[in-house]
């Protein structure tokens, strides 16, 4: 009974709730990948599906993340409940405007955009793609509306219901039909259901009143975050562009499968960071929030570092038996991407966003982007497709170092104030040593 109550208390933690839904999202994508590898679809079909998801994400991830993060940073600074409800509604209205603008741009400039992002002269399944592109970004607000209103039970309910349906409606056609279009229509259908859920949620928590003043505030606060998210978050999409330019669809699928671990670290770390922003804002002093950040970041280390090491050791067998022997060449990329767990376990960006110091995130993102480009071209010629993954690790690590400098300069907080350095150094050395042993002393495969 005591143990049961302990788990129930953990489920009432906003960090755990947000990490749950991000993990549900990743697990669904991961299981779809496994199912597709075992299904009637060819590697080319799978590559096309990956390009579909990748293209839509490339056009919407930056402004969606920027708007949500600025909302998290500002919401609890507004003292009036009615003002909070109105501000929430106007953020969704602003997101809708962004979504419509992106839709129009893609519709009008299909050829150059598809050439740039997916190396095609047209968008495959254009109507399905545009429907998904228009609707899907808005649905990411659902869990954050529940988070801001402290209704964590509905986060769990929404996550279970939504992603279970997505899993079934996408993978079942893959085993019945030989045409990818049925799975893509399934993706649009679940997106439409989520949109209906969003509308119901807005009716419960929002006041439907358009305020130009609040929209201007939201746009002003989110602008550096949107630009920063566009620059830094575009790096995985830059990877996709580089792979598309130098390799065919089959290699694109192999690369995307190899980079598959990347989302789990990003999603869990991002969920933790986003959940901590309102907690830091709610504190009368930032010190209790910093202590909680340090304590819960250590808990995340104890999960993600050992998981990354185990996955690194078993990567060859995972790709051979869980996916398909065709994807064995994804293992070396997978192992490189696992190294990203090291810089991800430090959270200077959370402090900067909570303090409203968003411009420093933009500066760091610009430096990261150009570092990534430079190292990608240098390492691509020497290490082939593995060089692109290595460049990502180098650039992201440099960005975190820059952010730590800004946190110290503006807030007089050193890394040990918000990171358990002993555990961090221990896990980092262990992870790097494991990688060297597997990839250098006992190479599994290479391109």
Coordinates of C-alpha atoms in Angstrom, one line a residue:
X1 CA 0.0 0.0 0.0
X2 CA 2.8 2.4 0.9
X3 CA 4.7 1.5 -2.3
X4 CA 1.5 2.1 -4.3
X5 CA 1.0 5.5 -2.8
X6 CA 4.6 6.4 -3.5
X7 CA 4.0 5.7 -7.2
X8 CA 0.8 7.7 -7.2
X9 CA 2.6 10.7 -5.7
X10 CA 5.2 10.4 -8.5
X11 CA 2.5 10.4 -11.1
X12 CA 1.3 13.7 -9.7
X13 CA 4.6 15.4 -10.5
X14 CA 4.2 17.7 -13.6
X15 CA 7.7 16.6 -14.8
X16 CA 6.7 13.0 -14.8
X17 CA 3.3 13.7 -16.5
X18 CA 5.0 15.6 -19.3
X19 CA 7.7 13.0 -19.7
X20 CA 5.0 10.3 -19.9
X21 CA 3.3 11.9 -22.9
X22 CA 6.6 12.6 -24.7
X23 CA 7.6 9.0 -24.1
X24 CA 4.2 7.8 -25.4
X25 CA 4.8 9.9 -28.5
X26 CA 8.3 8.4 -29.1
X27 CA 7.2 4.9 -28.2
X28 CA 4.4 5.1 -30.8
X29 CA 6.8 6.3 -33.5
X30 CA 9.3 3.6 -32.5
X31 CA 6.8 0.8 -32.7
X32 CA 5.5 2.1 -36.0
X33 CA 9.1 1.9 -37.3
X34 CA 9.4 -1.7 -36.1
X35 CA 6.0 -2.6 -37.6
X36 CA 6.9 -1.0 -41.0
X37 CA 10.2 -2.9 -41.1
X38 CA 8.2 -6.2 -40.7
X39 CA 5.3 -5.2 -42.9
X40 CA 4.5 -5.3 -46.7
X41 CA 6.1 -1.9 -47.2
X42 CA 9.4 -1.7 -49.1
X43 CA 12.4 0.2 -47.8
X44 CA 11.5 2.9 -50.4
X45 CA 8.0 3.1 -48.9
X46 CA 9.4 3.5 -45.4
X47 CA 11.8 6.1 -46.6
X48 CA 8.9 8.0 -48.2
X49 CA 6.9 7.9 -44.9
X50 CA 10.0 9.1 -43.0
X51 CA 10.3 12.0 -45.5
X52 CA 6.6 12.8 -45.1
X53 CA 7.0 13.2 -41.3
X54 CA 10.4 14.9 -41.6
X55 CA 9.1 17.5 -44.1
X56 CA 6.0 18.4 -42.0
X57 CA 8.2 18.6 -38.9
X58 CA 10.8 20.8 -40.6
X59 CA 8.1 23.4 -41.5
X60 CA 6.4 23.6 -38.0
X61 CA 8.7 22.5 -35.2
X62 CA 10.4 25.9 -34.6
X63 CA 7.4 28.1 -34.2
X64 CA 5.4 25.5 -32.3
X65 CA 8.2 25.0 -29.8
X66 CA 8.9 28.8 -29.5
X67 CA 5.2 29.6 -28.8
X68 CA 4.8 26.9 -26.3
X69 CA 8.0 27.7 -24.4
X70 CA 7.2 31.4 -24.2
X71 CA 3.7 30.5 -23.0
X72 CA 5.2 28.4 -20.2
X73 CA 7.5 31.2 -19.2
X74 CA 4.8 33.9 -19.2
X75 CA 1.5 32.2 -18.1
X76 CA 2.1 32.2 -14.3
X77 CA 3.5 35.7 -14.3
X78 CA -0.1 36.8 -15.2
X79 CA -1.9 37.0 -11.8
X80 CA -5.5 37.3 -13.0
X81 CA -7.2 33.9 -13.9
X82 CA -9.3 35.6 -16.6
X83 CA -6.2 37.1 -18.1
X84 CA -4.5 33.8 -18.0
X85 CA -7.5 32.1 -19.8
X86 CA -7.5 34.9 -22.5
X87 CA -3.8 34.8 -22.9
X88 CA -3.9 31.0 -23.5
X89 CA -6.6 31.4 -26.1
X90 CA -4.6 34.1 -28.0
X91 CA -1.5 31.9 -28.0
X92 CA -3.5 29.2 -29.8
X93 CA -4.9 31.8 -32.2
X94 CA -1.4 33.0 -32.9
X95 CA -0.4 29.4 -33.6
X96 CA -3.3 29.0 -36.0
X97 CA -2.1 32.0 -37.9
X98 CA 1.4 30.5 -38.2
X99 CA -0.1 27.2 -39.4
X100 CA -2.2 28.9 -42.1
X101 CA 0.7 31.0 -43.3
X102 CA 3.0 27.9 -43.6
X103 CA 0.2 26.1 -45.4
X104 CA -0.1 28.9 -47.9
X105 CA 3.6 29.1 -48.4
X106 CA 4.0 25.4 -49.1
X107 CA 0.9 25.4 -51.4
X108 CA 2.4 28.3 -53.5
X109 CA 6.0 27.2 -53.5
X110 CA 5.7 23.4 -53.6
X111 CA 8.5 22.7 -56.1
X112 CA 11.4 24.7 -54.5
X113 CA 10.5 23.6 -51.0
X114 CA 10.2 19.9 -51.9
X115 CA 13.5 20.1 -53.8
X116 CA 15.2 21.7 -50.8
X117 CA 13.8 19.5 -48.1
X118 CA 13.2 16.1 -49.7
X119 CA 15.0 16.3 -53.1
X120 CA 11.8 15.9 -55.0
X121 CA 10.2 18.1 -57.7
X122 CA 6.7 17.6 -56.0
X123 CA 5.2 16.6 -52.7
X124 CA 4.1 13.0 -52.6
X125 CA 0.5 12.6 -51.5
X126 CA 0.1 16.4 -51.6
X127 CA -3.4 16.7 -50.3
X128 CA -2.8 14.4 -47.4
X129 CA 0.4 16.2 -46.5
X130 CA -1.1 19.6 -46.6
X131 CA -4.0 18.5 -44.3
X132 CA -1.5 17.0 -41.8
X133 CA 0.7 20.1 -42.0
X134 CA -2.3 22.5 -41.3
X135 CA -3.7 20.6 -38.4
X136 CA -1.0 18.8 -36.5
X137 CA 1.0 21.7 -35.0
X138 CA -2.0 23.0 -33.0
X139 CA -2.5 19.7 -31.3
X140 CA 0.8 20.0 -29.4
X141 CA -0.8 22.6 -27.2
X142 CA -3.1 20.0 -25.5
X143 CA -0.7 18.6 -22.9
X144 CA 0.7 22.0 -22.1
X145 CA -2.8 23.4 -21.4
X146 CA -3.4 20.6 -18.9
X147 CA 0.1 21.2 -17.4
X148 CA -0.5 24.9 -16.9
X149 CA -3.9 24.2 -15.3
X150 CA -2.4 21.4 -13.1
X151 CA -4.8 18.8 -14.5
X152 CA -2.2 16.0 -14.8
X153 CA -4.7 13.1 -14.9
X154 CA -5.9 14.3 -18.3
X155 CA -2.4 14.4 -19.6
X156 CA -2.1 10.6 -18.9
X157 CA -5.6 10.0 -20.3
X158 CA -5.0 11.9 -23.5
X159 CA -1.6 10.3 -24.0
X160 CA -2.9 6.7 -23.7
X161 CA -6.0 7.3 -25.8
X162 CA -4.4 9.4 -28.5
X163 CA -1.2 7.4 -29.1
X164 CA -2.8 3.9 -28.9
X165 CA -5.2 4.9 -31.7
X166 CA -2.4 6.4 -33.7
X167 CA -0.4 3.1 -33.4
X168 CA -3.2 0.9 -34.5
X169 CA -4.6 3.1 -37.3
X170 CA -1.2 3.4 -38.9
X171 CA 0.3 -0.1 -38.6
X172 CA -2.8 -2.2 -39.4
X173 CA -3.0 -1.0 -43.0
X174 CA 0.7 -1.8 -43.4
X175 CA 0.0 -5.5 -43.0
X176 CA -3.3 -5.6 -44.9
X177 CA -2.5 -3.4 -48.0
X178 CA 0.6 -2.8 -50.1
X179 CA -0.2 0.9 -50.4
X180 CA 1.3 3.5 -48.1
X181 CA -1.6 5.9 -48.6
X182 CA -3.8 4.1 -46.1
X183 CA -1.3 4.6 -43.3
X184 CA -1.0 8.3 -44.3
X185 CA -4.8 8.7 -44.2
X186 CA -4.7 7.1 -40.7
X187 CA -2.2 9.8 -39.6
X188 CA -4.5 12.5 -40.8
X189 CA -7.5 10.9 -39.1
X190 CA -5.8 10.8 -35.7
X191 CA -4.7 14.3 -36.1
X192 CA -8.3 15.4 -36.7
X193 CA -9.4 13.6 -33.6
X194 CA -6.7 15.5 -31.6
X195 CA -7.9 18.8 -33.1
X196 CA -11.4 18.0 -31.7
X197 CA -9.9 17.2 -28.3
X198 CA -8.0 20.6 -28.4
X199 CA -11.3 22.5 -29.2
X200 CA -13.0 20.8 -26.2
X201 CA -10.0 21.6 -24.0
X202 CA -10.1 25.3 -25.1
X203 CA -13.7 25.5 -24.2
X204 CA -12.9 24.3 -20.7
X205 CA -9.9 26.4 -19.9
X206 CA -10.0 29.5 -22.2
X207 CA -12.0 32.7 -22.5
X208 CA -12.7 33.1 -26.2
X209 CA -11.6 36.8 -26.6
X210 CA -9.2 37.9 -29.2
X211 CA -6.7 40.5 -27.8
X212 CA -4.3 42.1 -30.2
X213 CA -2.3 43.4 -27.2
X214 CA -1.8 39.9 -25.9
X215 CA -0.9 38.5 -29.3
X216 CA 1.7 41.2 -29.6
X217 CA 3.1 40.2 -26.2
X218 CA 3.2 36.5 -27.1
X219 CA 4.9 37.3 -30.4
X220 CA 7.5 39.5 -28.8
X221 CA 8.3 37.0 -26.1
X222 CA 8.4 34.0 -28.5
X223 CA 10.3 35.7 -31.3
X224 CA 13.9 34.9 -30.0
X225 CA 12.7 31.4 -29.0
X226 CA 11.2 30.8 -32.4
X227 CA 14.3 32.0 -34.2
X228 CA 16.5 30.0 -31.8
X229 CA 14.4 26.9 -32.2
X230 CA 14.5 27.3 -36.0
X231 CA 18.3 27.6 -36.0
X232 CA 19.2 24.9 -33.4
X233 CA 16.2 22.6 -34.1
X234 CA 16.8 22.7 -37.8
X235 CA 20.0 20.7 -37.3
X236 CA 18.3 17.3 -37.6
X237 CA 16.6 18.6 -40.7
X238 CA 19.9 19.8 -42.1
X239 CA 21.1 16.3 -41.5
X240 CA 18.1 15.0 -43.6
X241 CA 18.9 17.5 -46.4
X242 CA 22.6 16.5 -46.5
X243 CA 21.7 12.8 -46.6
X244 CA 19.1 13.4 -49.3
X245 CA 21.6 15.3 -51.4
X246 CA 24.4 12.7 -51.2
X247 CA 22.5 9.4 -50.8
X248 CA 19.3 7.7 -52.2
X249 CA 16.0 7.0 -50.4
X250 CA 17.2 3.7 -49.0
X251 CA 20.2 5.3 -47.3
X252 CA 17.9 8.1 -46.1
X253 CA 15.7 5.4 -44.3
X254 CA 18.9 3.8 -42.9
X255 CA 20.1 7.1 -41.5
X256 CA 16.7 8.0 -40.0
X257 CA 16.5 4.6 -38.3
X258 CA 20.0 5.1 -37.0
X259 CA 19.1 8.5 -35.6
X260 CA 16.0 7.0 -33.9
X261 CA 17.4 7.2 -30.4
X262 CA 17.8 10.9 -30.8
X263 CA 14.1 11.7 -30.2
X264 CA 13.9 9.8 -26.9
X265 CA 16.6 11.9 -25.2
X266 CA 15.3 15.1 -26.8
X267 CA 11.7 14.4 -25.8
X268 CA 12.4 13.4 -22.2
X269 CA 14.9 16.2 -21.6
X270 CA 12.7 18.7 -23.4
X271 CA 9.7 17.6 -21.3
X272 CA 11.7 18.0 -18.1
X273 CA 13.0 21.4 -19.1
X274 CA 9.5 22.7 -20.2
X275 CA 7.9 21.4 -17.0
X276 CA 10.6 23.1 -14.9
X277 CA 10.0 26.5 -16.4
X278 CA 6.7 27.3 -14.6
X279 CA 8.1 25.7 -11.4
X280 CA 11.0 28.1 -11.5
X281 CA 8.5 31.0 -12.2
X282 CA 6.2 30.0 -9.3
X283 CA 9.0 30.2 -6.8
X284 CA 9.3 33.4 -4.8
X285 CA 13.1 32.8 -4.9
X286 CA 14.8 30.9 -7.7
X287 CA 16.9 28.9 -5.3
X288 CA 14.3 26.2 -4.4
X289 CA 13.6 25.8 -8.1
X290 CA 17.3 25.4 -8.9
X291 CA 17.6 22.8 -6.2
X292 CA 14.6 20.9 -7.6
X293 CA 16.1 21.2 -11.1
X294 CA 19.4 19.7 -9.9
X295 CA 17.7 16.9 -8.0
X296 CA 15.4 15.9 -10.8
X297 CA 18.0 16.3 -13.5
X298 CA 20.0 13.7 -11.6
X299 CA 17.0 11.3 -11.6
X300 CA 16.9 11.8 -15.4
X301 CA 20.7 11.0 -15.6
X302 CA 20.1 7.7 -13.8
X303 CA 17.7 6.7 -16.5
X304 CA 19.1 8.0 -19.7
X305 CA 22.8 7.4 -19.2
X306 CA 22.5 3.6 -18.4
X307 CA 19.8 3.2 -21.1
X308 CA 22.2 4.8 -23.7
X309 CA 25.1 2.6 -22.6
X310 CA 22.9 -0.6 -22.8
X311 CA 21.6 0.4 -26.2
X312 CA 25.1 1.2 -27.4
X313 CA 26.3 -2.3 -26.5
X314 CA 23.3 -4.1 -28.0
X315 CA 22.7 -1.9 -31.1
X316 CA 23.9 -4.4 -33.7
X317 CA 21.4 -7.0 -32.4
X318 CA 18.6 -4.5 -32.1
X319 CA 18.8 -3.5 -35.7
X320 CA 19.3 -7.0 -36.9
X321 CA 16.5 -8.7 -35.0
X322 CA 14.0 -6.1 -33.9
X323 CA 14.0 -4.1 -37.2
X324 CA 15.4 -6.0 -40.2
X325 CA 18.9 -7.1 -41.3
X326 CA 18.6 -4.5 -44.0
X327 CA 19.0 -1.8 -41.3
X328 CA 22.2 -3.2 -39.7
X329 CA 24.1 -0.3 -41.2
X330 CA 22.1 2.0 -39.0
X331 CA 23.9 0.8 -35.8
X332 CA 27.0 3.0 -36.1
X333 CA 24.9 6.1 -36.6
X334 CA 22.7 5.1 -33.7
X335 CA 25.8 4.8 -31.4
X336 CA 27.0 8.2 -32.3
X337 CA 23.6 9.8 -31.6
X338 CA 23.6 8.1 -28.2
X339 CA 26.6 10.4 -27.3
X340 CA 24.1 13.3 -27.3
X341 CA 22.9 12.2 -23.9
X342 CA 26.0 13.9 -22.4
X343 CA 25.2 17.5 -23.3
X344 CA 21.5 17.0 -22.9
X345 CA 21.8 16.2 -19.2
X346 CA 22.8 19.8 -18.4
X347 CA 20.0 22.4 -18.4
X348 CA 21.2 26.0 -18.6
X349 CA 18.5 26.8 -21.2
X350 CA 15.8 26.1 -18.6
X351 CA 17.1 28.8 -16.3
X352 CA 17.5 31.3 -19.1
X353 CA 13.9 30.7 -20.3
X354 CA 12.5 31.0 -16.8
X355 CA 14.3 34.3 -16.2
X356 CA 13.1 35.6 -19.6
X357 CA 16.7 35.8 -20.9
X358 CA 15.7 34.3 -24.3
X359 CA 18.1 36.3 -26.5
X360 CA 21.0 34.3 -25.2
X361 CA 19.4 31.1 -26.5
X362 CA 19.2 32.7 -29.9
X363 CA 22.9 33.6 -29.9
X364 CA 24.0 30.2 -28.8
X365 CA 21.8 28.6 -31.5
X366 CA 23.4 30.7 -34.2
X367 CA 26.9 29.6 -33.2
X368 CA 25.7 25.9 -33.0
X369 CA 24.2 26.0 -36.5
X370 CA 27.4 27.3 -38.2
X371 CA 29.5 24.9 -36.1
X372 CA 27.3 22.1 -37.3
X373 CA 27.5 23.1 -41.0
X374 CA 31.3 23.5 -40.9
X375 CA 31.9 20.1 -39.2
X376 CA 29.3 18.3 -41.4
X377 CA 31.1 19.2 -44.6
X378 CA 34.5 18.4 -43.1
X379 CA 33.6 15.1 -41.5
X380 CA 31.3 14.0 -44.4
X381 CA 34.2 13.6 -46.7
X382 CA 36.2 11.6 -44.2
X383 CA 33.6 9.5 -42.4
X384 CA 30.7 9.4 -44.9
X385 CA 27.3 9.4 -43.3
X386 CA 28.7 8.9 -39.8
X387 CA 30.4 12.3 -40.2
X388 CA 27.0 14.1 -40.2
X389 CA 26.1 12.4 -36.9
X390 CA 29.5 13.3 -35.3
X391 CA 29.1 16.9 -36.4
X392 CA 25.8 17.1 -34.5
X393 CA 27.4 15.9 -31.3
X394 CA 30.2 18.4 -31.5
X395 CA 27.9 21.4 -32.3
X396 CA 25.4 20.6 -29.6
X397 CA 28.1 20.2 -27.0
X398 CA 29.5 23.6 -27.9
X399 CA 26.1 25.2 -27.7
X400 CA 25.6 23.9 -24.1
X401 CA 29.0 25.3 -23.0
X402 CA 28.0 28.7 -24.4
X403 CA 24.6 28.6 -22.5
X404 CA 26.4 27.6 -19.3
X405 CA 28.6 30.7 -19.7
X406 CA 25.5 33.0 -20.1
X407 CA 23.8 31.5 -17.0
X408 CA 26.9 32.3 -15.0
X409 CA 27.4 35.7 -16.5
X410 CA 23.8 36.8 -16.0
X411 CA 22.7 34.8 -12.9
X412 CA 26.0 34.0 -11.1
X413 CA 25.1 30.3 -11.3
X414 CA 27.9 27.8 -12.0
X415 CA 27.2 24.4 -13.5
X416 CA 27.5 22.6 -10.1
X417 CA 24.6 24.7 -8.8
X418 CA 22.1 23.0 -11.1
X419 CA 24.0 19.8 -12.1
X420 CA 25.3 16.9 -10.0
X421 CA 28.8 17.2 -11.5
X422 CA 30.3 14.0 -9.9
X423 CA 27.6 11.8 -11.4
X424 CA 27.6 13.8 -14.6
X425 CA 31.4 13.3 -15.1
X426 CA 31.2 9.7 -14.1
X427 CA 28.4 8.9 -16.6
X428 CA 30.1 10.9 -19.4
X429 CA 33.4 9.1 -19.1
X430 CA 31.6 5.7 -19.0
X431 CA 29.5 6.5 -22.0
X432 CA 32.5 7.8 -24.1
X433 CA 34.6 4.8 -23.1
X434 CA 31.8 2.4 -24.1
X435 CA 31.5 4.1 -27.5
X436 CA 35.2 3.9 -28.1
X437 CA 35.4 0.2 -27.2
X438 CA 32.5 -0.7 -29.4
X439 CA 33.1 1.5 -32.4
X440 CA 36.9 1.6 -32.5
X441 CA 38.2 -1.6 -30.8
X442 CA 35.3 -3.8 -31.9
X443 CA 33.8 -2.2 -35.0
X444 CA 30.4 -3.6 -35.9
X445 CA 29.9 -2.1 -39.3
X446 CA 30.8 0.9 -41.4
X447 CA 29.7 2.7 -44.5

